[in-house]
Coordinates of C-alpha atoms and ligand atoms in Angstrom, one line a residue:
M1 CA -18.8 -2.9 21.8
A2 CA -16.6 -5.9 20.9
S3 CA -13.4 -5.7 22.9
L4 CA -11.4 -9.0 22.9
A5 CA -9.3 -10.5 20.2
P6 CA -10.5 -14.1 20.4
A7 CA -8.2 -17.0 19.9
P8 CA -8.2 -17.9 16.2
T9 CA -10.0 -21.0 15.1
S10 CA -9.2 -20.8 11.4
G11 CA -6.2 -20.0 9.1
Y12 CA -7.7 -16.7 8.0
R13 CA -5.2 -13.8 8.5
G14 CA -6.2 -10.2 7.9
R15 CA -4.3 -7.0 8.5
L16 CA -4.8 -3.4 9.4
A17 CA -2.1 -1.3 7.7
P18 CA -2.3 2.4 8.6
S19 CA 0.2 5.0 7.4
P20 CA 1.1 7.3 10.3
T21 CA 1.0 10.5 8.2
G22 CA -1.9 12.1 9.9
Y23 CA -4.9 11.3 12.2
L24 CA -7.2 8.5 11.0
H25 CA -10.6 9.7 9.7
V26 CA -14.1 8.2 9.7
G27 CA -13.4 6.5 6.3
H28 CA -10.5 4.6 7.9
A29 CA -12.7 3.7 10.8
R30 CA -15.2 2.1 8.5
T31 CA -12.6 0.2 6.5
F32 CA -10.7 -1.0 9.6
W33 CA -13.9 -2.0 11.2
T34 CA -14.8 -4.1 8.2
A35 CA -11.4 -5.7 8.4
W36 CA -11.9 -6.6 12.0
L37 CA -15.4 -8.0 11.4
R38 CA -14.3 -10.1 8.5
A39 CA -11.4 -11.6 10.6
R40 CA -13.7 -12.2 13.5
E41 CA -16.4 -13.8 11.4
A42 CA -13.8 -16.1 9.8
G43 CA -12.5 -17.0 13.3
G44 CA -9.2 -15.7 12.1
T45 CA -6.2 -13.6 13.2
L46 CA -6.0 -9.8 12.6
I47 CA -2.6 -8.2 12.6
M48 CA -1.5 -4.6 12.9
R49 CA 1.2 -3.4 10.6
M50 CA 2.5 0.2 10.7
E51 CA 3.3 1.5 7.2
D52 CA 5.8 4.2 8.2
L53 CA 8.2 4.1 5.3
D54 CA 7.7 7.7 4.3
P55 CA 10.6 9.4 6.2
D56 CA 9.3 12.9 5.7
R57 CA 5.6 12.4 6.5
S58 CA 5.5 9.5 9.1
K59 CA 5.4 10.7 12.7
A60 CA 5.5 8.6 15.9
I61 CA 2.7 10.7 17.3
Y62 CA 0.3 9.6 14.4
A63 CA 1.4 6.0 14.9
E64 CA 0.5 6.1 18.6
A65 CA -2.8 8.0 17.8
A66 CA -3.8 5.3 15.1
L67 CA -3.4 2.5 17.7
D68 CA -5.2 4.4 20.3
D69 CA -8.1 5.5 18.1
L70 CA -8.6 2.0 16.7
R71 CA -8.6 0.5 20.2
W72 CA -11.1 3.2 21.3
L73 CA -13.3 2.1 18.4
G74 CA -13.3 -1.5 19.8
I75 CA -10.9 -3.0 17.2
R76 CA -8.5 -5.6 18.6
W77 CA -5.5 -7.3 16.9
L78 CA -3.5 -10.3 18.0
E79 CA -0.1 -9.4 16.5
G80 CA 1.4 -6.0 16.0
P81 CA 4.0 -3.4 17.1
D82 CA 2.5 -3.3 20.6
K83 CA 2.0 -7.1 20.9
G84 CA 4.8 -8.7 19.0
G85 CA 4.2 -12.0 17.2
P86 CA 5.7 -14.6 14.9
F87 CA 6.2 -12.2 12.0
A88 CA 7.8 -9.3 13.9
P89 CA 8.8 -6.6 13.3
Y90 CA 5.4 -5.2 12.4
V91 CA 6.7 -1.8 11.6
Q92 CA 7.8 -1.3 8.0
S93 CA 10.8 1.0 8.7
K94 CA 12.4 -2.0 10.6
R95 CA 11.9 -4.4 7.7
Y96 CA 14.4 -3.1 5.1
S97 CA 16.4 -6.3 4.9
I98 CA 13.2 -8.2 3.9
Y99 CA 12.4 -5.7 1.1
L100 CA 16.1 -5.7 0.0
A101 CA 16.0 -9.4 -0.5
A102 CA 12.8 -9.1 -2.5
W103 CA 14.3 -6.3 -4.6
R104 CA 17.4 -8.5 -5.3
K105 CA 15.2 -11.4 -6.4
L106 CA 13.2 -9.2 -8.7
L107 CA 16.4 -7.8 -10.2
R108 CA 18.0 -11.2 -10.7
N109 CA 14.9 -12.4 -12.4
G110 CA 14.7 -9.6 -14.9
W111 CA 11.8 -7.5 -13.6
L112 CA 13.6 -4.3 -12.7
Y113 CA 15.5 -1.5 -14.3
P114 CA 17.2 1.6 -13.0
C115 CA 15.5 4.8 -14.0
R116 CA 17.3 8.1 -14.3
C117 CA 14.4 10.2 -15.3
S118 CA 14.0 13.4 -13.3
R119 CA 10.6 14.8 -12.5
K120 CA 11.2 17.4 -15.2
D121 CA 12.0 14.7 -17.8
L122 CA 8.8 12.9 -17.0
E123 CA 6.7 16.0 -17.1
S124 CA 8.0 17.0 -20.5
A125 CA 7.6 13.4 -21.8
L126 CA 4.1 13.3 -20.5
G127 CA 3.2 16.7 -22.0
A128 CA 2.3 18.7 -18.9
P129 CA 3.0 18.9 -15.2
H130 CA 0.9 16.4 -13.4
E131 CA -0.9 16.8 -10.2
S132 CA 0.9 13.8 -8.7
S133 CA 4.3 15.4 -9.1
Q134 CA 6.0 15.4 -5.7
P135 CA 8.4 18.1 -4.7
G136 CA 11.9 16.7 -4.3
G137 CA 11.0 13.4 -5.9
Q138 CA 9.9 12.0 -9.3
V139 CA 6.5 11.5 -10.8
N140 CA 5.5 7.9 -9.9
D141 CA 7.8 7.4 -7.0
K142 CA 5.4 7.8 -4.1
I143 CA 5.7 5.7 -1.0
E144 CA 2.2 6.5 -0.1
P145 CA -0.3 4.6 -2.3
L146 CA -1.0 6.6 -5.4
D147 CA -3.4 4.6 -7.6
D148 CA -3.8 6.9 -10.5
E149 CA -0.4 8.0 -11.5
P150 CA 0.7 8.9 -15.1
I151 CA 1.9 6.0 -17.2
Y152 CA 5.7 6.0 -17.3
P153 CA 6.7 6.7 -20.9
G154 CA 9.4 3.9 -20.9
T155 CA 12.4 6.1 -21.5
C156 CA 14.7 4.0 -19.3
R157 CA 13.3 0.6 -20.2
Q158 CA 16.4 -0.2 -22.2
N159 CA 18.3 -0.5 -18.9
L160 CA 16.5 -3.7 -18.1
W161 CA 19.0 -6.3 -16.8
R162 CA 18.1 -9.3 -18.8
A163 CA 21.2 -10.1 -20.7
P164 CA 24.1 -11.3 -18.5
Q165 CA 26.1 -12.2 -21.6
L166 CA 26.5 -8.5 -22.5
P167 CA 29.6 -6.7 -21.3
G168 CA 29.3 -4.5 -18.2
P169 CA 27.7 -5.1 -14.8
T170 CA 25.1 -7.9 -14.6
A171 CA 22.2 -8.1 -12.2
S172 CA 24.2 -10.4 -9.8
D173 CA 26.9 -7.7 -9.5
I174 CA 24.4 -5.1 -8.2
E175 CA 24.0 -5.6 -4.4
T176 CA 22.1 -2.5 -3.4
P177 CA 19.5 -0.2 -5.0
D178 CA 20.9 3.0 -3.6
G179 CA 21.2 6.2 -5.5
I180 CA 18.7 5.6 -8.3
N181 CA 15.0 4.9 -8.8
W182 CA 14.2 1.3 -9.7
R183 CA 11.1 0.4 -11.8
F184 CA 9.1 -2.8 -12.2
H185 CA 8.8 -3.6 -15.9
V186 CA 5.2 -4.4 -16.7
R187 CA 4.3 -6.5 -19.7
D188 CA 2.3 -4.1 -21.9
G189 CA -1.1 -5.6 -22.6
E190 CA -1.0 -8.1 -19.8
V191 CA -4.5 -8.5 -18.3
V192 CA -4.6 -8.6 -14.5
E193 CA -7.9 -10.0 -13.3
F194 CA -9.0 -10.7 -9.8
Y195 CA -12.3 -11.3 -7.9
D196 CA -13.0 -8.8 -5.3
Q197 CA -15.0 -10.2 -2.4
N198 CA -17.0 -7.0 -2.1
L199 CA -17.0 -5.4 -5.6
G200 CA -17.0 -8.5 -7.8
P201 CA -14.7 -9.2 -10.8
Q202 CA -12.0 -6.6 -11.6
R203 CA -9.9 -6.3 -14.7
Y204 CA -6.9 -4.1 -15.4
V205 CA -4.5 -3.9 -18.4
A206 CA -0.8 -3.3 -17.8
G207 CA 0.5 -0.4 -19.9
E208 CA -3.0 1.1 -20.1
D209 CA -4.3 1.3 -16.6
F210 CA -0.9 1.6 -15.0
G211 CA 2.7 1.6 -16.3
D212 CA 6.1 0.7 -15.0
F213 CA 6.1 1.6 -11.3
V214 CA 8.8 2.5 -8.9
V215 CA 9.7 -0.2 -6.4
W216 CA 12.7 1.5 -4.8
R217 CA 13.4 5.2 -4.6
R218 CA 16.7 6.8 -5.2
D219 CA 16.7 8.1 -1.6
G220 CA 16.9 4.5 -0.4
V221 CA 13.3 3.9 0.5
P222 CA 11.2 0.9 -0.9
S223 CA 7.9 1.9 -2.4
Y224 CA 4.5 1.2 -1.0
Q225 CA 3.8 -1.3 -3.8
L226 CA 6.9 -3.4 -3.0
A227 CA 6.7 -3.2 0.8
C228 CA 3.0 -4.0 0.9
A229 CA 3.1 -7.0 -1.4
V230 CA 6.2 -8.4 0.3
D231 CA 4.7 -7.9 3.8
D232 CA 1.3 -9.4 2.9
A233 CA 3.1 -12.5 1.6
T234 CA 5.7 -12.9 4.3
M235 CA 3.2 -12.2 7.1
G236 CA 0.9 -15.0 5.7
I237 CA -2.0 -12.6 5.0
T238 CA -4.9 -14.5 3.4
E239 CA -7.3 -11.6 2.8
V240 CA -6.5 -7.9 2.3
V241 CA -9.3 -5.5 3.3
R242 CA -8.7 -1.9 2.3
G243 CA -10.2 1.1 0.5
A244 CA -11.4 1.0 -3.1
D245 CA -8.8 3.8 -3.9
L246 CA -6.3 1.0 -4.0
L247 CA -7.8 -1.2 -6.7
K248 CA -5.1 -0.5 -9.2
S249 CA -2.5 -0.9 -6.6
T250 CA -3.9 -4.4 -6.1
A251 CA -3.3 -5.1 -9.8
R252 CA 0.3 -3.9 -9.5
Q253 CA 0.8 -5.9 -6.3
I254 CA -0.5 -9.1 -7.9
L255 CA 2.3 -8.7 -10.5
I256 CA 4.8 -8.4 -7.7
H257 CA 3.4 -11.4 -5.9
R258 CA 3.6 -13.5 -9.1
A259 CA 7.1 -12.3 -9.9
L260 CA 8.3 -13.3 -6.4
G261 CA 6.6 -16.7 -6.6
Y262 CA 3.9 -15.9 -4.0
T263 CA 0.2 -16.8 -4.1
P264 CA -1.7 -13.5 -3.8
P265 CA -4.2 -13.2 -1.0
A266 CA -7.9 -12.7 -1.5
W267 CA -9.1 -9.1 -1.9
Y268 CA -12.0 -7.1 -0.3
H269 CA -12.1 -3.4 -1.2
C270 CA -14.4 -1.1 0.7
K271 CA -16.3 1.7 -1.0
L272 CA -14.9 5.1 0.1
V273 CA -16.7 7.5 2.3
V274 CA -17.0 10.9 0.7
D275 CA -17.7 14.4 2.1
H276 CA -20.9 16.4 1.4
N277 CA -19.3 17.6 -1.9
G278 CA -18.7 14.1 -3.0
R279 CA -14.9 14.4 -2.5
R280 CA -12.9 11.5 -1.0
L281 CA -11.9 12.1 2.6
A282 CA -8.3 12.9 3.3
K283 CA -6.2 13.3 6.4
R284 CA -6.6 17.0 5.8
H285 CA -10.3 16.8 6.7
D286 CA -9.6 17.6 10.3
S287 CA -13.2 17.8 11.5
L288 CA -13.7 14.2 10.4
S289 CA -10.7 12.8 12.1
L290 CA -11.4 10.2 14.9
R291 CA -9.4 12.4 17.2
S292 CA -11.6 15.5 16.8
M293 CA -14.8 13.4 16.8
R294 CA -13.7 11.8 20.1
Q295 CA -12.9 15.3 21.5
R296 CA -16.4 16.4 20.5
G297 CA -17.9 13.6 22.6
L298 CA -19.0 11.3 19.8
T299 CA -19.0 7.5 20.6
P300 CA -17.7 4.6 18.5
M301 CA -21.4 3.7 17.8
N302 CA -22.1 7.3 16.5
I303 CA -19.2 6.9 14.1
L304 CA -19.8 3.4 13.0
A305 CA -23.6 3.5 12.7
A306 CA -23.9 6.9 11.0
E307 CA -25.3 6.9 7.4
L308 CA -22.4 8.3 5.4
P309 CA -22.3 8.9 1.7
V310 CA -20.0 6.6 -0.2
E311 CA -18.4 6.8 -3.7
G312 CA -19.9 5.0 -6.7
Ligands
LIG401 N1 -0.9 2.2 4.4 C1 -1.9 2.4 3.4 C2 -2.7 3.6 3.7 O1 -2.9 3.9 4.8 C3 -2.9 1.3 3.1 C4 -2.2 0.2 2.6 C5 -3.1 -1.1 2.4 O2 -4.1 -1.3 3.1 O3 -2.7 -1.8 1.5 O4 -3.3 4.2 2.7

């Protein structure tokens, strides 16, 4: 099994970005292994970034377990929370000032508006309670990636800060996002296309495939879409390898990259491993967690070489 992180010979920079909200499962193992292989084949650098922004669900014990399980698989990274590196900190909960600067820039450039809609407002505007409603939050405001969320009906779009000549506070008077949700205003009908290095050409339409999405939650936490795009750009990531459940998030993140003046990285989405009923694996599938497979005596080779069903 490969064990060393060799010195980079190219400018390729990839990343592993686990969320410490549960134990990693065999699907994560496959995706992270692909990320490691692609970085190695490119002679590049692989970094580890801990995506622990969700204050309710992130746990130190899962962060430690993720690093430990990935090392056990044979995956090595050159920069990360345990190694340091030129783009430290590699833990999202320590990077608020970077996200705040990005939020300010988006606001000043007319991309954001504050949204007062409650979960109830959104449910009634959308017709019915939606599965993705989160207790204690609003529809659409997840920190965890949520690719298929209902399209925001646009109720608060009129709050867009585009007209500094109007009376009242202007974007430059607003210093912090606290106390309210902030949404990114997508241009309805805008086509977002990208070439996926694994799945080929992809095409999404703003306003149809996804709507105005939350970039900052009213409890003071930046969203996954904002934090991920900003980190990939500021950490110099040249290729993002992740699961195909995040394809629409990629389309949203491309819009953030462009709005902030970044060049988006290349993309490689891995097909998702499914269980014997064809359902996507989730952290609740305890028996397929790397932890329990290790405890049952399976080896990295058993896990990486097994024939597993994938979606699509
Ligand atoms: N932290 C995210 C997750 O574990 C993945 C984000 C990404 O790879 O962009 O689902």
